[in-house]
Amino acid sequence: MKTVKVGICGFGTVGSGTFNVLTRNAAEIAARVGADIEIAQIGARRDNPNCSTGDIPVSRDVFAVAENPEIDIVVELMGGTTVARELVMKAIENGKHVVTANKALIAEYGNEIFAAAAERGVSVAFEAAVAGGIPIIKALREGLAGNKVQWLAGIINGTGNFILTEMKEKGRDFADVLAEAQALGYAEADPTFDVEGIDAAHKLVILASLAFGIPLQFDKVFTEGISKIAPEDVNYAEQLGYRIKHLGIARDTGKGIELRVHPTLIPEKRLIANVNGVMNAVLVQSDAVGPTLYYGAGAGSEPTASAVVADIVDVARTLSAEPEHRVPHLAFRLESLSNHPVLPIEEVETAYYLRMSAQDRPGVLSKIAQILSDEGISVEALIQKEPVEGQDHVPMIILTNRTIEGKLSAAVESIQQLDAINGKVTRIRVESLAG
Amino acid sequence: MKTVKVGICGFGTVGSGTFNVLTRNAAEIAARVGADIEIAQIGARRDNPNCSTGDIPVSRDVFAVAENPEIDIVVELMGGTTVARELVMKAIENGKHVVTANKALIAEYGNEIFAAAAERGVSVAFEAAVAGGIPIIKALREGLAGNKVQWLAGIINGTGNFILTEMKEKGRDFADVLAEAQALGYAEADPTFDVEGIDAAHKLVILASLAFGIPLQFDKVFTEGISKIAPEDVNYAEQLGYRIKHLGIARDTGKGIELRVHPTLIPEKRLIANVNGVMNAVLVQSDAVGPTLYYGAGAGSEPTASAVVADIVDVARTLSAEPEHRVPHLAFRLESLSNHPVLPIEEVETAYYLRMSAQDRPGVLSKIAQILSDEGISVEALIQKEPVEGQDHVPMIILTNRTIEGKLSAAVESIQQLDAINGKVTRIRVESLAG
């Protein structure tokens, strides 16, 4: 049996997971590929105390792996976008195939990386970059290849979903759960990437390119985090039959592509509304198959390694194949990518949950309804709480029908100027996710 | 751009769906494949009044398609295992690639078909044979290629799931819902294939081969239908925190492979327990990634066509590639398939729900508990109903821990011989589906 030689660059959580999976399941993998996958070199600045690498040569210089003439596939698991980018470009330049789990790298520099890879006739595989072990890249690029994708919506950050699940199930507040998530190791010391949606935006950009055949455009994603979600919003959502999830949403409206990450009320009966804890799921609506959903672990050592190894298997199988026999990096062939515009958030169409503190006297509701109506927005549901003794303001919650964000913003601006309204109006977008 | 020529054999629901998807999404598909997919011939005994085929030559003899020297890919969408089998073998003999949606054909004759295809160097693709438009074949063969699969459990018959969902949500009985399903066109006039689990068994056999690297062994599946599920079982299950689903389950126990289709109590909090109506889902537990779930439409014209077209795209892309660059038909290379035995149902390990009609007097429960205990079976939960006035028997429901089916059968035999027990003991298997 022939041997395919891989070099692993970066030997932290995912690197050691990849090492362990390739080693433990070597026989099954060889029986699938028809070749032995040999880890021929590891590039890592330091040893991993949790993973012994035996006789495998370890280089402190990751570039030595990209320069090693024996290596067929360079596996980039370092993270970051500076050294990782240089390494991937060097590996491509040297005619090596690349497997990476690096979502930031693909989202921000994928266009140039794929162009270089196409020129050199090599593959760059990145299944692990989105939703960890869920084979969602493969589903979008290949499994749904007969479809026009209409929209997709994903829970693609486990930390955020863990926080929202705890807030819902235990009535806890955001800061409290975040502190626990940090203690458990789910959240980084600087949680901005996770809770402000930057990590999800990286993944969404990749999914949207595969779904709609557009270049990667990370700078055009609208991103809103979950740090402002209050426990009462979680409660009111529940009373209305909804759950709050932090979703990455991409939609082809015909006029352009919506690309947005934000907290979203979704009907509790949807399967994706019941994806809890650190788990990830992506719901894809397509014209032929209708809705399909893909669920699994979105992070972690071996779940991510599962995707890395699947990529290694794919690349190993087509190592000596002509490039035309491989699946295009962004699902569509480079020359077929479209210049469909990404819509600014003001032009996005969605429904809204509004919460405000309103004076409890006749006429207030009618004023609010008039302002909404002037913008063409109608009210789908309303909760107005009984006043607590001694308080003259009560919480008022409104669900609107679908409208354009710009109109909603104008209405909210006017509502906030009413004397009867205290402070700011809280707004959370609402999606039915109906097929 | 080059052209790949396909011939569609069978022009009913799925055939016309495939025609429609290939025609409507031709531009997107070509941009993915790098080739135009041309429907060069249709073989069908009669026209489809719902689908106009324009200028495409139609032959009344499907074998004319397999003999047509212009055709690259024969798409078999006729169903059945007689003419379809001959057609597929003829197409392979003529060096054509094959795409089929025919689960019975693959489950019962796949071994001989794949052997012939390997010998001739052609592909036989069958994504549409399991769970319609869900890309589950691709997920198992490629997406999870780094994993050892431990078990899988699927809702893989939409008719059965529709019936169980209606029974649960509306308290209706089996016969009543079945009649409605037949009126709606979900169920065939002869519903045996669906409700007795034969259709699910065909699909399970295919999934199990891909997961565990064993040959297709349809004759070894244990199959039990849903026709004996009573409304009270649905209710008691709910009281115990469970839902009843008709599952296909395959598990590698180390001693052998379990292959079984039967009604199953599963915890209501599992995502798959919330897959309702005609929808399908497959839950796969693997060693590296843990649990992953795949959800979507398991039948219907365009959902099934979605899978057929994905296969056409895969085959078209590797048309001129060496066979070694293609994914093996059964995930593992033919020479690597194992002879791991399939376990008889008596050796299967699972937990049980038992319902019996017991005399309401002291000592009965202790006798039952003693019989179970003598077989090493302990009781996890018990419901004993208050007697209705004038009746001396009450329903007694027992959940057992996990045991070997043979032992449970012996215990049930003994319980049925007790004077205090009226009639037969109802048994339904219980799975936690925990990762």
PDB file of N, CA, C and O in Angstrom, chain A residues 303-361:
ATOM      1  N   PRO A 303     -13.300  16.237  18.245  1.00  0.00           N
ATOM      2  CA  PRO A 303     -14.308  16.628  17.249  1.00  0.00           C
ATOM      3  C   PRO A 303     -13.708  17.455  16.102  1.00  0.00           C
ATOM      4  O   PRO A 303     -13.997  17.216  14.925  1.00  0.00           O
ATOM      5  N   THR A 304     -12.839  18.404  16.445  1.00  0.00           N
ATOM      6  CA  THR A 304     -12.211  19.194  15.383  1.00  0.00           C
ATOM      7  C   THR A 304     -11.262  18.314  14.569  1.00  0.00           C
ATOM      8  O   THR A 304     -11.213  18.397  13.334  1.00  0.00           O
ATOM      9  N   ALA A 305     -10.532  17.433  15.272  1.00  0.00           N
ATOM     10  CA  ALA A 305      -9.626  16.510  14.577  1.00  0.00           C
ATOM     11  C   ALA A 305     -10.391  15.627  13.597  1.00  0.00           C
ATOM     12  O   ALA A 305      -9.881  15.284  12.529  1.00  0.00           O
ATOM     13  N   SER A 306     -11.622  15.256  13.941  1.00  0.00           N
ATOM     14  CA  SER A 306     -12.444  14.433  13.048  1.00  0.00           C
ATOM     15  C   SER A 306     -12.565  15.092  11.666  1.00  0.00           C
ATOM     16  O   SER A 306     -12.436  14.433  10.630  1.00  0.00           O
ATOM     17  N   ALA A 307     -12.790  16.408  11.683  1.00  0.00           N
ATOM     18  CA  ALA A 307     -12.915  17.145  10.416  1.00  0.00           C
ATOM     19  C   ALA A 307     -11.568  17.266   9.713  1.00  0.00           C
ATOM     20  O   ALA A 307     -11.475  17.142   8.489  1.00  0.00           O
ATOM     21  N   VAL A 308     -10.516  17.495  10.488  1.00  0.00           N
ATOM     22  CA  VAL A 308      -9.168  17.602   9.905  1.00  0.00           C
ATOM     23  C   VAL A 308      -8.804  16.290   9.211  1.00  0.00           C
ATOM     24  O   VAL A 308      -8.306  16.287   8.072  1.00  0.00           O
ATOM     25  N   VAL A 309      -9.086  15.178   9.873  1.00  0.00           N
ATOM     26  CA  VAL A 309      -8.721  13.878   9.299  1.00  0.00           C
ATOM     27  C   VAL A 309      -9.582  13.578   8.072  1.00  0.00           C
ATOM     28  O   VAL A 309      -9.089  13.032   7.075  1.00  0.00           O
ATOM     29  N   ALA A 310     -10.856  13.943   8.100  1.00  0.00           N
ATOM     30  CA  ALA A 310     -11.710  13.750   6.913  1.00  0.00           C
ATOM     31  C   ALA A 310     -11.105  14.497   5.724  1.00  0.00           C
ATOM     32  O   ALA A 310     -11.082  13.980   4.598  1.00  0.00           O
ATOM     33  N   ASP A 311     -10.604  15.692   5.969  1.00  0.00           N
ATOM     34  CA  ASP A 311      -9.949  16.453   4.899  1.00  0.00           C
ATOM     35  C   ASP A 311      -8.677  15.758   4.418  1.00  0.00           C
ATOM     36  O   ASP A 311      -8.390  15.717   3.218  1.00  0.00           O
ATOM     37  N   ILE A 312      -7.894  15.260   5.363  1.00  0.00           N
ATOM     38  CA  ILE A 312      -6.663  14.551   4.982  1.00  0.00           C
ATOM     39  C   ILE A 312      -7.017  13.359   4.093  1.00  0.00           C
ATOM     40  O   ILE A 312      -6.367  13.097   3.081  1.00  0.00           O
ATOM     41  N   VAL A 313      -8.081  12.636   4.461  1.00  0.00           N
ATOM     42  CA  VAL A 313      -8.518  11.484   3.662  1.00  0.00           C
ATOM     43  C   VAL A 313      -8.920  11.939   2.248  1.00  0.00           C
ATOM     44  O   VAL A 313      -8.497  11.339   1.252  1.00  0.00           O
ATOM     45  N   ASP A 314      -9.710  13.000   2.165  1.00  0.00           N
ATOM     46  CA  ASP A 314     -10.115  13.516   0.845  1.00  0.00           C
ATOM     47  C   ASP A 314      -8.912  13.898   0.003  1.00  0.00           C
ATOM     48  O   ASP A 314      -8.830  13.561  -1.183  1.00  0.00           O
ATOM     49  N   VAL A 315      -8.001  14.634   0.610  1.00  0.00           N
ATOM     50  CA  VAL A 315      -6.834  15.102  -0.138  1.00  0.00           C
ATOM     51  C   VAL A 315      -5.950  13.921  -0.526  1.00  0.00           C
ATOM     52  O   VAL A 315      -5.471  13.833  -1.665  1.00  0.00           O
ATOM     53  N   ALA A 316      -5.762  12.990   0.412  1.00  0.00           N
ATOM     54  CA  ALA A 316      -4.905  11.827   0.140  1.00  0.00           C
ATOM     55  C   ALA A 316      -5.470  11.022  -1.026  1.00  0.00           C
ATOM     56  O   ALA A 316      -4.721  10.508  -1.866  1.00  0.00           O
ATOM     57  N   ARG A 317      -6.787  10.925  -1.091  1.00  0.00           N
ATOM     58  CA  ARG A 317      -7.416  10.115  -2.130  1.00  0.00           C
ATOM     59  C   ARG A 317      -7.243  10.721  -3.517  1.00  0.00           C
ATOM     60  O   ARG A 317      -7.183  10.013  -4.518  1.00  0.00           O
ATOM     61  N   THR A 318      -7.162  12.058  -3.581  1.00  0.00           N
ATOM     62  CA  THR A 318      -7.065  12.714  -4.895  1.00  0.00           C
ATOM     63  C   THR A 318      -5.693  13.341  -5.113  1.00  0.00           C
ATOM     64  O   THR A 318      -5.531  14.227  -5.953  1.00  0.00           O
ATOM     65  N   LEU A 319      -4.703  12.841  -4.362  1.00  0.00           N
ATOM     66  CA  LEU A 319      -3.360  13.417  -4.394  1.00  0.00           C
ATOM     67  C   LEU A 319      -2.810  13.533  -5.810  1.00  0.00           C
ATOM     68  O   LEU A 319      -2.318  14.580  -6.213  1.00  0.00           O
ATOM     69  N   SER A 320      -2.924  12.425  -6.554  1.00  0.00           N
ATOM     70  CA  SER A 320      -2.343  12.436  -7.900  1.00  0.00           C
ATOM     71  C   SER A 320      -3.408  12.681  -8.972  1.00  0.00           C
ATOM     72  O   SER A 320      -3.156  12.528 -10.152  1.00  0.00           O
ATOM     73  N   ALA A 321      -4.615  13.062  -8.537  1.00  0.00           N
ATOM     74  CA  ALA A 321      -5.687  13.322  -9.518  1.00  0.00           C
ATOM     75  C   ALA A 321      -5.479  14.687 -10.159  1.00  0.00           C
ATOM     76  O   ALA A 321      -4.809  15.559  -9.611  1.00  0.00           O
ATOM     77  N   GLU A 322      -6.071  14.859 -11.329  1.00  0.00           N
ATOM     78  CA  GLU A 322      -6.056  16.165 -11.959  1.00  0.00           C
ATOM     79  C   GLU A 322      -6.901  17.128 -11.115  1.00  0.00           C
ATOM     80  O   GLU A 322      -7.921  16.724 -10.565  1.00  0.00           O
ATOM     81  N   PRO A 323      -6.489  18.398 -11.041  1.00  0.00           N
ATOM     82  CA  PRO A 323      -7.276  19.371 -10.264  1.00  0.00           C
ATOM     83  C   PRO A 323      -8.761  19.392 -10.645  1.00  0.00           C
ATOM     84  O   PRO A 323      -9.608  19.605  -9.789  1.00  0.00           O
ATOM     85  N   GLU A 324      -9.085  19.146 -11.908  1.00  0.00           N
ATOM     86  CA  GLU A 324     -10.501  19.185 -12.322  1.00  0.00           C
ATOM     87  C   GLU A 324     -11.327  18.108 -11.633  1.00  0.00           C
ATOM     88  O   GLU A 324     -12.554  18.184 -11.618  1.00  0.00           O
ATOM     89  N   HIS A 325     -10.667  17.067 -11.100  1.00  0.00           N
ATOM     90  CA  HIS A 325     -11.414  16.008 -10.423  1.00  0.00           C
ATOM     91  C   HIS A 325     -11.708  16.358  -8.967  1.00  0.00           C
ATOM     92  O   HIS A 325     -12.370  15.603  -8.275  1.00  0.00           O
ATOM     93  N   ARG A 326     -11.146  17.483  -8.502  1.00  0.00           N
ATOM     94  CA  ARG A 326     -11.369  17.865  -7.106  1.00  0.00           C
ATOM     95  C   ARG A 326     -12.538  18.840  -7.000  1.00  0.00           C
ATOM     96  O   ARG A 326     -12.881  19.533  -7.956  1.00  0.00           O
ATOM     97  N   VAL A 327     -13.122  18.899  -5.813  1.00  0.00           N
ATOM     98  CA  VAL A 327     -14.227  19.831  -5.567  1.00  0.00           C
ATOM     99  C   VAL A 327     -13.636  21.238  -5.468  1.00  0.00           C
ATOM    100  O   VAL A 327     -12.637  21.437  -4.785  1.00  0.00           O
ATOM    101  N   PRO A 328     -14.231  22.223  -6.148  1.00  0.00           N
ATOM    102  CA  PRO A 328     -13.673  23.589  -6.059  1.00  0.00           C
ATOM    103  C   PRO A 328     -13.678  24.084  -4.606  1.00  0.00           C
ATOM    104  O   PRO A 328     -14.590  23.765  -3.843  1.00  0.00           O
ATOM    105  N   HIS A 329     -12.660  24.865  -4.258  1.00  0.00           N
ATOM    106  CA  HIS A 329     -12.530  25.333  -2.868  1.00  0.00           C
ATOM    107  C   HIS A 329     -13.804  25.976  -2.354  1.00  0.00           C
ATOM    108  O   HIS A 329     -14.255  25.693  -1.249  1.00  0.00           O
ATOM    109  N   LEU A 330     -14.373  26.875  -3.122  1.00  0.00           N
ATOM    110  CA  LEU A 330     -15.572  27.579  -2.673  1.00  0.00           C
ATOM    111  C   LEU A 330     -16.832  27.033  -3.346  1.00  0.00           C
ATOM    112  O   LEU A 330     -17.767  27.774  -3.632  1.00  0.00           O
ATOM    113  N   ALA A 331     -16.843  25.719  -3.591  1.00  0.00           N
ATOM    114  CA  ALA A 331     -18.000  24.995  -4.132  1.00  0.00           C
ATOM    115  C   ALA A 331     -18.212  25.260  -5.625  1.00  0.00           C
ATOM    116  O   ALA A 331     -18.493  24.343  -6.387  1.00  0.00           O
ATOM    117  N   PHE A 332     -18.094  26.514  -6.014  1.00  0.00           N
ATOM    118  CA  PHE A 332     -18.210  26.898  -7.422  1.00  0.00           C
ATOM    119  C   PHE A 332     -16.804  27.152  -7.954  1.00  0.00           C
ATOM    120  O   PHE A 332     -15.927  27.594  -7.219  1.00  0.00           O
ATOM    121  N   ARG A 333     -16.598  26.910  -9.240  1.00  0.00           N
ATOM    122  CA  ARG A 333     -15.278  27.145  -9.834  1.00  0.00           C
ATOM    123  C   ARG A 333     -14.950  28.634  -9.773  1.00  0.00           C
ATOM    124  O   ARG A 333     -15.823  29.486  -9.927  1.00  0.00           O
ATOM    125  N   LEU A 334     -13.671  28.916  -9.539  1.00  0.00           N
ATOM    126  CA  LEU A 334     -13.225  30.298  -9.311  1.00  0.00           C
ATOM    127  C   LEU A 334     -13.791  31.266 -10.345  1.00  0.00           C
ATOM    128  O   LEU A 334     -14.267  32.348 -10.010  1.00  0.00           O
ATOM    129  N   GLU A 335     -13.760  30.858 -11.619  1.00  0.00           N
ATOM    130  CA  GLU A 335     -14.185  31.776 -12.679  1.00  0.00           C
ATOM    131  C   GLU A 335     -15.700  31.983 -12.681  1.00  0.00           C
ATOM    132  O   GLU A 335     -16.210  32.869 -13.367  1.00  0.00           O
ATOM    133  N   SER A 336     -16.425  31.160 -11.877  1.00  0.00           N
ATOM    134  CA  SER A 336     -17.891  31.286 -11.843  1.00  0.00           C
ATOM    135  C   SER A 336     -18.399  32.054 -10.634  1.00  0.00           C
ATOM    136  O   SER A 336     -19.603  32.229 -10.475  1.00  0.00           O
ATOM    137  N   LEU A 337     -17.498  32.493  -9.743  1.00  0.00           N
ATOM    138  CA  LEU A 337     -17.965  33.214  -8.554  1.00  0.00           C
ATOM    139  C   LEU A 337     -18.701  34.475  -8.986  1.00  0.00           C
ATOM    140  O   LEU A 337     -18.308  35.146  -9.935  1.00  0.00           O
ATOM    141  N   SER A 338     -19.781  34.795  -8.290  1.00  0.00           N
ATOM    142  CA  SER A 338     -20.601  35.937  -8.695  1.00  0.00           C
ATOM    143  C   SER A 338     -20.248  37.170  -7.878  1.00  0.00           C
ATOM    144  O   SER A 338     -19.664  37.076  -6.799  1.00  0.00           O
ATOM    145  N   ASN A 339     -20.612  38.323  -8.398  1.00  0.00           N
ATOM    146  CA  ASN A 339     -20.373  39.566  -7.666  1.00  0.00           C
ATOM    147  C   ASN A 339     -21.672  40.098  -7.060  1.00  0.00           C
ATOM    148  O   ASN A 339     -21.867  41.289  -6.909  1.00  0.00           O
ATOM    149  N   HIS A 340     -22.555  39.173  -6.745  1.00  0.00           N
ATOM    150  CA  HIS A 340     -23.777  39.488  -6.018  1.00  0.00           C
ATOM    151  C   HIS A 340     -23.432  40.351  -4.807  1.00  0.00           C
ATOM    152  O   HIS A 340     -22.605  39.957  -3.997  1.00  0.00           O
ATOM    153  N   PRO A 341     -24.072  41.526  -4.634  1.00  0.00           N
ATOM    154  CA  PRO A 341     -23.654  42.395  -3.522  1.00  0.00           C
ATOM    155  C   PRO A 341     -24.128  41.892  -2.164  1.00  0.00           C
ATOM    156  O   PRO A 341     -25.147  41.215  -2.059  1.00  0.00           O
ATOM    157  N   VAL A 342     -23.364  42.219  -1.119  1.00  0.00           N
ATOM    158  CA  VAL A 342     -23.805  41.970   0.251  1.00  0.00           C
ATOM    159  C   VAL A 342     -24.594  43.199   0.697  1.00  0.00           C
ATOM    160  O   VAL A 342     -24.145  44.339   0.532  1.00  0.00           O
ATOM    161  N   LEU A 343     -25.794  42.976   1.229  1.00  0.00           N
ATOM    162  CA  LEU A 343     -26.671  44.087   1.603  1.00  0.00           C
ATOM    163  C   LEU A 343     -26.214  44.728   2.918  1.00  0.00           C
ATOM    164  O   LEU A 343     -25.818  44.022   3.848  1.00  0.00           O
ATOM    165  N   PRO A 344     -26.275  46.051   3.010  1.00  0.00           N
ATOM    166  CA  PRO A 344     -26.017  46.692   4.309  1.00  0.00           C
ATOM    167  C   PRO A 344     -27.166  46.335   5.262  1.00  0.00           C
ATOM    168  O   PRO A 344     -28.277  46.023   4.819  1.00  0.00           O
ATOM    169  N   ILE A 345     -26.896  46.379   6.573  1.00  0.00           N
ATOM    170  CA  ILE A 345     -27.889  45.938   7.548  1.00  0.00           C
ATOM    171  C   ILE A 345     -29.196  46.738   7.428  1.00  0.00           C
ATOM    172  O   ILE A 345     -30.275  46.189   7.655  1.00  0.00           O
ATOM    173  N   GLU A 346     -29.130  48.000   7.023  1.00  0.00           N
ATOM    174  CA  GLU A 346     -30.353  48.808   6.894  1.00  0.00           C
ATOM    175  C   GLU A 346     -31.329  48.212   5.875  1.00  0.00           C
ATOM    176  O   GLU A 346     -32.510  48.485   5.927  1.00  0.00           O
ATOM    177  N   GLU A 347     -30.804  47.416   4.935  1.00  0.00           N
ATOM    178  CA  GLU A 347     -31.670  46.843   3.903  1.00  0.00           C
ATOM    179  C   GLU A 347     -32.109  45.414   4.198  1.00  0.00           C
ATOM    180  O   GLU A 347     -32.805  44.784   3.408  1.00  0.00           O
ATOM    181  N   VAL A 348     -31.668  44.890   5.337  1.00  0.00           N
ATOM    182  CA  VAL A 348     -32.034  43.521   5.700  1.00  0.00           C
ATOM    183  C   VAL A 348     -33.500  43.474   6.110  1.00  0.00           C
ATOM    184  O   VAL A 348     -34.008  44.393   6.740  1.00  0.00           O
ATOM    185  N   GLU A 349     -34.175  42.375   5.736  1.00  0.00           N
ATOM    186  CA  GLU A 349     -35.586  42.226   6.120  1.00  0.00           C
ATOM    187  C   GLU A 349     -35.733  41.147   7.181  1.00  0.00           C
ATOM    188  O   GLU A 349     -35.298  40.015   7.001  1.00  0.00           O
ATOM    189  N   THR A 350     -36.338  41.513   8.280  1.00  0.00           N
ATOM    190  CA  THR A 350     -36.576  40.544   9.353  1.00  0.00           C
ATOM    191  C   THR A 350     -37.692  41.076  10.241  1.00  0.00           C
ATOM    192  O   THR A 350     -38.187  42.182  10.037  1.00  0.00           O
ATOM    193  N   ALA A 351     -38.129  40.265  11.206  1.00  0.00           N
ATOM    194  CA  ALA A 351     -39.128  40.724  12.181  1.00  0.00           C
ATOM    195  C   ALA A 351     -38.381  41.106  13.464  1.00  0.00           C
ATOM    196  O   ALA A 351     -37.186  40.820  13.610  1.00  0.00           O
ATOM    197  N   TYR A 352     -39.088  41.775  14.372  1.00  0.00           N
ATOM    198  CA  TYR A 352     -38.414  42.294  15.573  1.00  0.00           C
ATOM    199  C   TYR A 352     -39.211  42.050  16.840  1.00  0.00           C
ATOM    200  O   TYR A 352     -40.451  42.091  16.856  1.00  0.00           O
ATOM    201  N   TYR A 353     -38.443  41.847  17.905  1.00  0.00           N
ATOM    202  CA  TYR A 353     -38.923  41.862  19.285  1.00  0.00           C
ATOM    203  C   TYR A 353     -38.466  43.201  19.839  1.00  0.00           C
ATOM    204  O   TYR A 353     -37.271  43.539  19.749  1.00  0.00           O
ATOM    205  N   LEU A 354     -39.404  43.988  20.377  1.00  0.00           N
ATOM    206  CA  LEU A 354     -39.055  45.281  20.973  1.00  0.00           C
ATOM    207  C   LEU A 354     -39.486  45.258  22.437  1.00  0.00           C
ATOM    208  O   LEU A 354     -40.602  44.830  22.755  1.00  0.00           O
ATOM    209  N   ARG A 355     -38.615  45.694  23.315  1.00  0.00           N
ATOM    210  CA  ARG A 355     -38.996  45.815  24.728  1.00  0.00           C
ATOM    211  C   ARG A 355     -38.709  47.241  25.172  1.00  0.00           C
ATOM    212  O   ARG A 355     -37.620  47.773  24.928  1.00  0.00           O
ATOM    213  N   MET A 356     -39.688  47.840  25.809  1.00  0.00           N
ATOM    214  CA  MET A 356     -39.497  49.224  26.254  1.00  0.00           C
ATOM    215  C   MET A 356     -40.195  49.408  27.594  1.00  0.00           C
ATOM    216  O   MET A 356     -41.031  48.595  28.012  1.00  0.00           O
ATOM    217  N   SER A 357     -39.816  50.465  28.254  1.00  0.00           N
ATOM    218  CA  SER A 357     -40.438  50.805  29.532  1.00  0.00           C
ATOM    219  C   SER A 357     -41.393  51.963  29.252  1.00  0.00           C
ATOM    220  O   SER A 357     -40.965  53.071  28.928  1.00  0.00           O
ATOM    221  N   ALA A 358     -42.724  51.686  29.353  1.00  0.00           N
ATOM    222  CA  ALA A 358     -43.724  52.665  28.917  1.00  0.00           C
ATOM    223  C   ALA A 358     -44.570  53.132  30.092  1.00  0.00           C
ATOM    224  O   ALA A 358     -44.862  52.346  31.001  1.00  0.00           O
ATOM    225  N   GLN A 359     -44.955  54.397  30.054  1.00  0.00           N
ATOM    226  CA  GLN A 359     -45.850  54.913  31.084  1.00  0.00           C
ATOM    227  C   GLN A 359     -47.192  54.193  30.989  1.00  0.00           C
ATOM    228  O   GLN A 359     -47.717  53.977  29.895  1.00  0.00           O
ATOM    229  N   ASP A 360     -47.717  53.833  32.153  1.00  0.00           N
ATOM    230  CA  ASP A 360     -48.952  53.064  32.180  1.00  0.00           C
ATOM    231  C   ASP A 360     -50.152  54.010  32.171  1.00  0.00           C
ATOM    232  O   ASP A 360     -50.769  54.254  33.204  1.00  0.00           O
ATOM    233  N   ARG A 361     -50.437  54.593  30.999  1.00  0.00           N
ATOM    234  CA  ARG A 361     -51.642  55.437  30.905  1.00  0.00           C
ATOM    235  C   ARG A 361     -52.229  55.315  29.497  1.00  0.00           C
ATOM    236  O   ARG A 361     -51.527  54.921  28.554  1.00  0.00           O
TER     237      ARG A 361
END
